[in-house]
Amino acid sequence: MTTQSSSIIIDGKLVAKKIRDEIASEVARIKGSTGIVPGLAVILVGSRKDSQTYVRNKKKACEEVGIESFEATLPEDCTEEDIIKHISDFNSNPSVHGILVQLPLPQHINEEKILNAVTIEKDVDGFHPLNIGRLAMQGRDPLFVPCTPKGCMELLHRYNIEIKGKRAVVIGRSNIVGMPAALLLQRANATISIVHSKTKNPEEIIRQADILISAAGVPNLVRGSWLKPGAVVIDVGINAVDDSESPRGYKLVGDVCFGEASSVASAITPVPGGVGPMTIAMLLSNTLSSVKRIHDLK
Ligand SMILES: *[C@@H]1O[C@H](CO)[C@@H](O)[C@H](O)[C@H]1NC(C)=O
C-alpha cells in the first residue's frame, strides 16, 4: 500500500463517447420528426497532413452521429476571394448548419478576413469576433463557444467540479484556447489569472490555482511541485516528444508532468485521452444546437 494519494483521472474519451451517443439520438429524433438532417461544412485550404487528418476525423465523427458533411478543398495558392466564395455558398445553403474553416490558413491569406465571412449563425467554431465579443460581455450570450475550451468546461461539469468562487489559472492566451477558456471560467464565476510567456512569476501564480487549464504547447512545462495540493488540472497540450521505445519514434505528452502531478492534483486529464476527444464532440454539439436554433426546434 502506498500512502501517497492519487488523483481522479478525468476520462475525456469516455465522456466524449457519451456525448456523441447523446447527439446521435438527438439527430435521429430530429430527423424522424421533421426530416431535417444537420449539416456541417468544412473548408480545407492547402495540403498540410495534420489538417487533412483533422478534417478526415471530423467527417468520420459527423457520419457516426448522422450529421451530413460538406467539404470544400482548395489549393494552397488559392485567393482570399476563392475561399470567401465557398463560405458565401455555405452561408446561404439551407442544408448547412455549421461552417468551419480549418486553421492554419496559408501565409498569404488574411485569417481575420476569412473568419469574418462566416455568418455568425453558422459559426460552430465560435471564432467570429462577434461571438468572442459576446463571450467576454456580461449579460450577452455567444451563439457558439470555441470547441476546445468548451470541452474543458464540459469535463469540469461532468465531473461535478465546482467553479464558482474558485481560483482558476489558464496558461496560454491564444484566440482558440487560452483566451476563451479564461472567459468561460470567468462566466462561471471563478477568479481568473492568465499566465503567458511574459509572466514573471508563473510558478507562484500557478500554485494558487484550484483549477488549472494549461494550453501552452510546451511538453512537461508544469511540474508537480508547481501545483496546489488538490488542484484540478485540465491539460490541453498535445506535444510530440522523442521516444525510442515507441514504434513511431515519438509519444504524446501534455504540458503538465503527469506522473508528478497525479500525486498532487485531486483530478487530472491524461494526454492522450483527456481534452483531445472532447473537441470534436463539442463541434458536433455546436452543430446540433445550430440546427435547433435555425429551425426553432426543441
Ligand atoms: C455567476 O454570478 C452571477 C451574478 O451573481 C449569477 O447571476 C450567475 O448565475 C452566476 N453563474 C454561475 C454559473 O454560477
Coordinates of C-alpha atoms and ligand atoms in Angstrom, one line a residue:
M1 CA 0.0 0.0 0.0
T2 CA 1.1 3.5 -0.7
T3 CA 0.2 6.4 1.4
Q4 CA 0.5 8.8 -1.5
S5 CA -2.9 10.0 -2.6
S6 CA -3.6 9.8 -6.3
S7 CA -5.9 11.8 -8.4
I8 CA -9.1 11.0 -10.2
I9 CA -8.3 10.5 -13.9
I10 CA -10.7 12.6 -16.0
D11 CA -11.6 10.3 -18.8
G12 CA -12.3 12.5 -21.8
K13 CA -12.5 9.6 -24.2
L14 CA -15.4 8.1 -22.2
V15 CA -17.2 11.5 -21.7
A16 CA -16.8 12.3 -25.4
K17 CA -18.2 8.9 -26.4
K18 CA -21.2 9.5 -24.1
I19 CA -21.8 13.0 -25.7
R20 CA -21.6 11.6 -29.2
D21 CA -24.2 9.0 -28.3
E22 CA -26.5 11.7 -26.9
I23 CA -26.0 13.7 -30.1
A24 CA -26.7 10.7 -32.3
S25 CA -30.0 10.0 -30.6
E26 CA -31.0 13.7 -30.9
V27 CA -30.1 13.8 -34.6
A28 CA -32.2 10.7 -35.1
R29 CA -35.1 12.2 -33.2
I30 CA -35.0 15.4 -35.2
K31 CA -34.7 13.6 -38.5
G32 CA -37.6 11.3 -37.5
S33 CA -40.0 14.1 -36.5
T34 CA -39.0 16.8 -39.1
G35 CA -37.0 15.2 -41.8
I36 CA -34.2 17.8 -41.2
V37 CA -30.7 16.5 -41.3
P38 CA -28.0 18.6 -39.6
G39 CA -25.1 19.6 -42.0
L40 CA -21.5 20.6 -41.2
A41 CA -19.3 22.2 -43.9
V42 CA -15.5 22.2 -43.7
I43 CA -13.2 24.3 -45.8
L44 CA -9.7 23.0 -46.2
V45 CA -7.0 25.1 -47.9
G46 CA -3.7 23.5 -49.0
S47 CA -2.4 20.1 -48.2
R48 CA -1.0 20.1 -44.7
K49 CA -1.0 16.5 -43.5
D50 CA -2.2 17.4 -40.0
S51 CA -5.1 19.5 -41.3
Q52 CA -6.1 16.7 -43.6
T53 CA -6.2 14.3 -40.7
Y54 CA -8.3 16.7 -38.6
V55 CA -10.7 17.1 -41.4
R56 CA -11.0 13.4 -42.0
N57 CA -11.6 12.8 -38.3
K58 CA -14.3 15.5 -38.3
K59 CA -16.0 13.9 -41.3
K60 CA -16.0 10.5 -39.7
A61 CA -17.3 11.8 -36.4
C62 CA -20.2 13.5 -38.3
E63 CA -21.1 10.3 -40.2
E64 CA -21.2 8.4 -36.9
V65 CA -23.8 10.6 -35.4
G66 CA -25.8 11.2 -38.6
I67 CA -24.7 14.7 -39.4
E68 CA -24.2 15.3 -43.1
S69 CA -20.8 16.6 -44.0
F70 CA -19.9 19.0 -46.8
E71 CA -16.4 19.8 -47.8
A72 CA -14.6 22.3 -50.0
T73 CA -10.9 21.6 -50.6
L74 CA -8.9 24.5 -52.1
P75 CA -5.3 24.6 -53.4
E76 CA -2.6 26.2 -51.3
D77 CA -2.3 29.0 -53.9
C78 CA -6.0 30.0 -54.0
T79 CA -7.1 33.6 -53.3
E80 CA -9.0 35.0 -50.4
E81 CA -11.9 35.6 -52.8
D82 CA -11.9 31.9 -53.7
I83 CA -12.3 31.0 -50.1
I84 CA -14.9 33.7 -49.4
K85 CA -16.9 32.5 -52.4
H86 CA -17.1 29.0 -50.8
I87 CA -18.0 30.5 -47.4
S88 CA -20.8 32.5 -49.0
D89 CA -22.2 29.5 -50.7
F90 CA -22.3 27.6 -47.5
N91 CA -23.7 30.6 -45.6
S92 CA -26.7 30.5 -48.0
N93 CA -27.1 26.8 -48.3
P94 CA -30.0 25.7 -46.1
S95 CA -28.7 22.2 -45.7
V96 CA -25.6 23.5 -44.0
H97 CA -26.0 24.5 -40.3
G98 CA -22.3 24.8 -39.4
I99 CA -19.3 26.1 -41.2
L100 CA -15.7 25.8 -40.2
V101 CA -12.5 26.9 -41.8
Q102 CA -9.6 24.6 -41.0
L103 CA -6.7 26.6 -39.5
P104 CA -4.0 27.5 -40.0
L105 CA -4.5 29.1 -43.4
P106 CA -1.6 29.7 -45.8
Q107 CA 0.6 32.7 -45.1
H108 CA -0.8 34.9 -47.9
I109 CA -4.4 34.6 -46.6
N110 CA -5.7 37.1 -44.1
E111 CA -7.3 34.8 -41.4
E112 CA -9.3 37.6 -39.9
K113 CA -11.0 38.5 -43.2
I114 CA -11.9 34.8 -43.8
L115 CA -13.3 34.2 -40.3
N116 CA -15.3 37.4 -40.5
A117 CA -17.0 36.0 -43.7
V118 CA -18.7 33.1 -41.8
T119 CA -22.2 34.0 -40.8
I120 CA -22.4 34.1 -37.0
E121 CA -25.5 31.8 -37.1
K122 CA -23.3 29.0 -38.6
D123 CA -20.0 29.9 -36.8
V124 CA -19.7 26.5 -35.0
D125 CA -16.0 27.1 -34.2
G126 CA -17.1 30.2 -32.3
F127 CA -14.2 32.2 -33.8
H128 CA -16.2 35.1 -35.2
P129 CA -15.3 38.3 -33.3
L130 CA -19.0 38.9 -32.6
N131 CA -19.2 35.5 -30.8
I132 CA -16.0 36.1 -28.9
G133 CA -17.1 39.6 -28.0
R134 CA -20.4 38.4 -26.6
L135 CA -18.5 35.7 -24.7
A136 CA -16.5 38.5 -23.0
M137 CA -19.5 40.6 -22.1
Q138 CA -21.8 40.3 -19.1
G139 CA -25.4 39.7 -19.9
R140 CA -24.7 38.7 -23.5
D141 CA -24.5 35.2 -24.9
P142 CA -22.4 34.0 -27.8
L143 CA -24.3 31.8 -30.3
F144 CA -21.3 29.4 -30.2
V145 CA -18.3 28.8 -27.9
P146 CA -15.0 27.6 -29.3
C147 CA -14.8 23.8 -29.1
T148 CA -11.7 23.0 -27.1
P149 CA -12.3 25.4 -24.2
K150 CA -16.0 24.3 -24.2
G151 CA -14.8 20.7 -24.0
C152 CA -12.6 21.7 -20.9
M153 CA -15.7 23.2 -19.2
E154 CA -17.8 20.2 -20.1
L155 CA -15.3 17.9 -18.4
L156 CA -15.4 20.1 -15.2
H157 CA -19.2 20.0 -15.2
R158 CA -19.5 16.3 -15.9
Y159 CA -17.1 15.5 -13.0
N160 CA -19.1 17.9 -10.7
I161 CA -16.2 20.2 -10.1
E162 CA -17.3 23.4 -8.6
I163 CA -16.1 26.5 -10.4
K164 CA -17.9 29.4 -8.7
G165 CA -15.6 31.4 -6.3
K166 CA -12.6 29.2 -7.2
R167 CA -9.2 30.5 -8.3
A168 CA -8.6 29.4 -11.9
V169 CA -5.4 29.9 -13.8
V170 CA -5.1 29.5 -17.6
I171 CA -1.7 29.0 -19.1
G172 CA -1.7 30.5 -22.7
R173 CA -3.7 33.3 -24.3
S174 CA -4.4 32.1 -27.8
N175 CA -7.6 33.1 -29.5
I176 CA -8.5 29.4 -29.9
V177 CA -8.0 28.1 -26.4
G178 CA -6.4 30.2 -23.7
M179 CA -8.4 33.4 -24.0
P180 CA -11.8 31.8 -24.5
A181 CA -11.1 29.3 -21.7
A182 CA -10.4 32.2 -19.3
L183 CA -13.6 34.0 -20.4
L184 CA -15.6 30.8 -19.8
L185 CA -14.2 30.3 -16.3
Q186 CA -14.9 33.9 -15.5
R187 CA -18.5 33.5 -16.7
A188 CA -18.8 30.5 -14.4
N189 CA -17.7 32.9 -11.6
A190 CA -14.2 31.8 -11.0
T191 CA -11.5 34.4 -10.3
I192 CA -9.1 34.1 -13.2
S193 CA -5.4 34.7 -13.9
I194 CA -3.7 34.2 -17.2
V195 CA -0.1 33.1 -17.3
H196 CA 1.8 33.5 -20.6
S197 CA 5.3 33.7 -22.0
K198 CA 6.0 37.2 -20.4
T199 CA 4.7 36.4 -17.0
K200 CA 7.4 37.0 -14.4
N201 CA 6.4 34.5 -11.7
P202 CA 4.4 31.7 -13.4
E203 CA 5.1 29.1 -10.7
E204 CA 3.8 31.4 -7.9
I205 CA 0.6 32.2 -9.8
I206 CA 0.0 28.6 -10.9
R207 CA 0.4 27.4 -7.3
Q208 CA -2.7 29.4 -6.3
A209 CA -4.9 27.6 -8.8
D210 CA -7.8 25.5 -7.6
I211 CA -8.4 24.8 -11.3
L212 CA -5.6 24.9 -13.9
I213 CA -6.2 24.8 -17.6
S214 CA -2.9 24.6 -19.5
A215 CA -2.7 25.4 -23.2
A216 CA 1.0 26.2 -23.5
G217 CA 2.1 23.6 -26.0
V218 CA 5.3 23.0 -24.0
P219 CA 5.9 19.4 -23.0
N220 CA 6.2 18.8 -19.3
L221 CA 6.2 22.5 -18.5
V222 CA 4.2 22.3 -15.3
R223 CA 5.9 20.3 -12.5
G224 CA 4.1 18.6 -9.7
S225 CA 5.7 21.0 -7.2
W226 CA 4.0 23.9 -9.0
L227 CA 0.5 22.7 -8.1
K228 CA -1.6 23.4 -5.0
P229 CA -2.5 20.1 -3.4
G230 CA -5.9 19.1 -4.5
A231 CA -5.9 21.2 -7.6
V232 CA -7.9 20.1 -10.7
V233 CA -5.8 20.0 -13.8
I234 CA -7.1 20.2 -17.3
D235 CA -4.2 19.7 -19.8
V236 CA -4.9 20.9 -23.3
G237 CA -1.3 20.4 -24.5
I238 CA -0.7 17.6 -27.0
N239 CA 3.1 17.6 -27.6
A240 CA 5.1 15.0 -29.5
V241 CA 8.4 14.1 -27.8
D242 CA 11.0 11.6 -29.0
D243 CA 10.5 8.1 -27.6
S244 CA 12.9 5.4 -28.8
E245 CA 10.6 2.7 -27.3
S246 CA 7.6 3.6 -29.5
P247 CA 7.5 2.1 -33.0
R248 CA 6.6 5.6 -34.2
G249 CA 9.7 7.1 -32.6
Y250 CA 7.6 9.6 -30.6
K251 CA 4.9 9.8 -27.9
L252 CA 2.4 12.4 -27.0
V253 CA 2.6 14.2 -23.7
G254 CA 0.8 17.2 -22.2
D255 CA 2.0 20.5 -20.8
V256 CA 1.9 19.0 -17.3
C257 CA 4.3 16.3 -15.9
F258 CA 1.5 13.7 -15.5
G259 CA 3.5 11.4 -13.2
E260 CA 4.3 14.1 -10.7
A261 CA 1.0 15.9 -11.0
S262 CA -1.2 12.9 -10.4
S263 CA 0.0 12.5 -6.8
V264 CA -0.7 16.2 -6.1
A265 CA -3.9 17.0 -8.0
S266 CA -7.3 15.9 -6.9
A267 CA -8.3 15.3 -10.6
I268 CA -6.3 15.4 -13.9
T269 CA -6.9 14.8 -17.6
P270 CA -4.4 12.4 -19.3
V271 CA -2.8 13.1 -22.6
P272 CA -3.9 11.5 -24.9
G273 CA -7.5 10.7 -23.9
G274 CA -8.3 13.9 -21.9
V275 CA -9.3 17.1 -23.7
G276 CA -8.4 15.8 -27.2
P277 CA -11.5 13.7 -27.8
M278 CA -13.8 16.5 -26.4
T279 CA -13.0 19.0 -29.2
I280 CA -14.8 17.1 -31.9
A281 CA -17.6 16.1 -29.6
M282 CA -18.2 19.8 -28.9
L283 CA -18.1 20.6 -32.6
L284 CA -20.9 18.1 -33.2
S285 CA -22.7 19.6 -30.2
N286 CA -22.4 23.1 -31.6
T287 CA -23.8 21.8 -35.0
L288 CA -26.7 20.3 -33.2
S289 CA -27.6 23.5 -31.4
S290 CA -27.2 25.4 -34.6
V291 CA -29.8 23.2 -36.4
K292 CA -32.1 23.6 -33.5
R293 CA -31.8 27.4 -33.4
I294 CA -32.1 27.8 -37.2
H295 CA -35.3 25.7 -37.3
D296 CA -36.6 26.7 -33.9
L297 CA -36.7 23.1 -32.7
K298 CA -36.8 21.9 -29.1
Ligands
LIG1 C1 -22.4 34.0 -11.6 O1 -22.8 35.1 -10.8 C2 -23.9 35.9 -11.3 C3 -24.0 37.1 -10.5 O2 -24.2 36.8 -9.2 C4 -25.1 35.0 -11.3 O3 -26.2 35.7 -11.9 C5 -24.8 33.7 -12.2 O4 -25.9 32.9 -12.1 C6 -23.6 33.0 -11.7 N1 -23.3 31.9 -12.6 C7 -22.8 30.8 -12.2 C8 -22.6 29.8 -13.3 O5 -22.6 30.5 -11.0

